[in-house]
XYZ file of C-alpha atoms in Angstrom:
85
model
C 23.530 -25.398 -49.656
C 23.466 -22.560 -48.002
C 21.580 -21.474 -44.702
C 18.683 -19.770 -45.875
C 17.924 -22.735 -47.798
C 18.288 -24.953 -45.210
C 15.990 -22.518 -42.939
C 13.272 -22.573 -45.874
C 13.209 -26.267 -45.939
C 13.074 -26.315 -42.449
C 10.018 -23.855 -42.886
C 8.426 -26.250 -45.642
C 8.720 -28.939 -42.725
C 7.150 -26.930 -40.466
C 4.206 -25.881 -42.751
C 3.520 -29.550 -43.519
C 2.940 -29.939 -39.651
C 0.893 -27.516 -39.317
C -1.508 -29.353 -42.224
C -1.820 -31.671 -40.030
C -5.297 -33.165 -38.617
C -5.991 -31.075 -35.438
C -3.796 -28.332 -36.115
C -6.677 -25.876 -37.448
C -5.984 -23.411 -35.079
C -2.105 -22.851 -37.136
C -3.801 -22.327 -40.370
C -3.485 -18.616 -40.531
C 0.530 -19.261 -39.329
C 0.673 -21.947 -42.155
C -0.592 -20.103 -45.041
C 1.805 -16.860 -43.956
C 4.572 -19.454 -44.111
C 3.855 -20.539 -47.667
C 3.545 -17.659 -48.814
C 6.986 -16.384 -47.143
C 8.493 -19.697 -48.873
C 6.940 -18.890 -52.145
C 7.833 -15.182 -51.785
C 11.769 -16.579 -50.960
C 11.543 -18.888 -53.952
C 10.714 -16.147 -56.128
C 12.880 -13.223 -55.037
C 15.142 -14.750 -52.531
C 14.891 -12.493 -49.985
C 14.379 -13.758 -47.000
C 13.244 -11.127 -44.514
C 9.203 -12.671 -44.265
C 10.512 -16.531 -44.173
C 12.858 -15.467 -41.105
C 10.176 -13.826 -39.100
C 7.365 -16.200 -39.638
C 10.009 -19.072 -39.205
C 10.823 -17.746 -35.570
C 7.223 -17.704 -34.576
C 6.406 -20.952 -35.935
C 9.552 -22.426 -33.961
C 8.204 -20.793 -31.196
C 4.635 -22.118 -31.545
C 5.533 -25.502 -32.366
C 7.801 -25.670 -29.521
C 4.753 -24.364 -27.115
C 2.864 -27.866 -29.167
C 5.306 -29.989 -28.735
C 5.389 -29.475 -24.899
C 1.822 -30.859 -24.667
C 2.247 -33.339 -27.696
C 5.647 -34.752 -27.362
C 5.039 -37.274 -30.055
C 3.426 -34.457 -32.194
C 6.706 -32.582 -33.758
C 9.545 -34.129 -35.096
C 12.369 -32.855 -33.324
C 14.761 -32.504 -36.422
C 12.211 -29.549 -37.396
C 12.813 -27.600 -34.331
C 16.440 -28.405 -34.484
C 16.588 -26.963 -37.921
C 14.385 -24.287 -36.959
C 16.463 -23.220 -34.421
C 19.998 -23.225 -35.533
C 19.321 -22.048 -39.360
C 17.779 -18.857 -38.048
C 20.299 -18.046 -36.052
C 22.466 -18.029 -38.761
């Protein structure tokens, strides 16, 4: 599998936490996402999943530092090194 695979599931993950009970305020962040993932799916370019991807990584790592038990840390891990790839 390559990378940008592995960074779109990552993505999914992410987009499934921001569903999440109390995470209203991501909404706008989560429905860019999906529609970055769909976008990817369809023509599988992957310029949109790689910017909103960053900023999600970077908002749920701003989360996480207030809810520790909030984000599983596999997403961020993913997060992290599939976009730097």
């Amino acid at each position: 599998m390559k990378n940008t695979e592995k960074f779109r599931n990552a993505c999914q993950m992410a987009s499934q936490v921001f569903a999440k009970p109390g995470m209203e305020k991501y909404l706008d962040l989560k429905s860019k996402l999906d529609y970055c993932i769909g976008s990817y799916d369809y023509d599988k370019n992957p310029s949109g999943l790689y910017e909103y991807g960053v900023i999600a990584l970077k908002e749920l790592e701003a989360f996480k530092k207030k809810n520790p038990r909030k984000v599983n840390k596999k997403i961020l891990s993913d997060l992290k090194k599939f976009s730097q790839s």
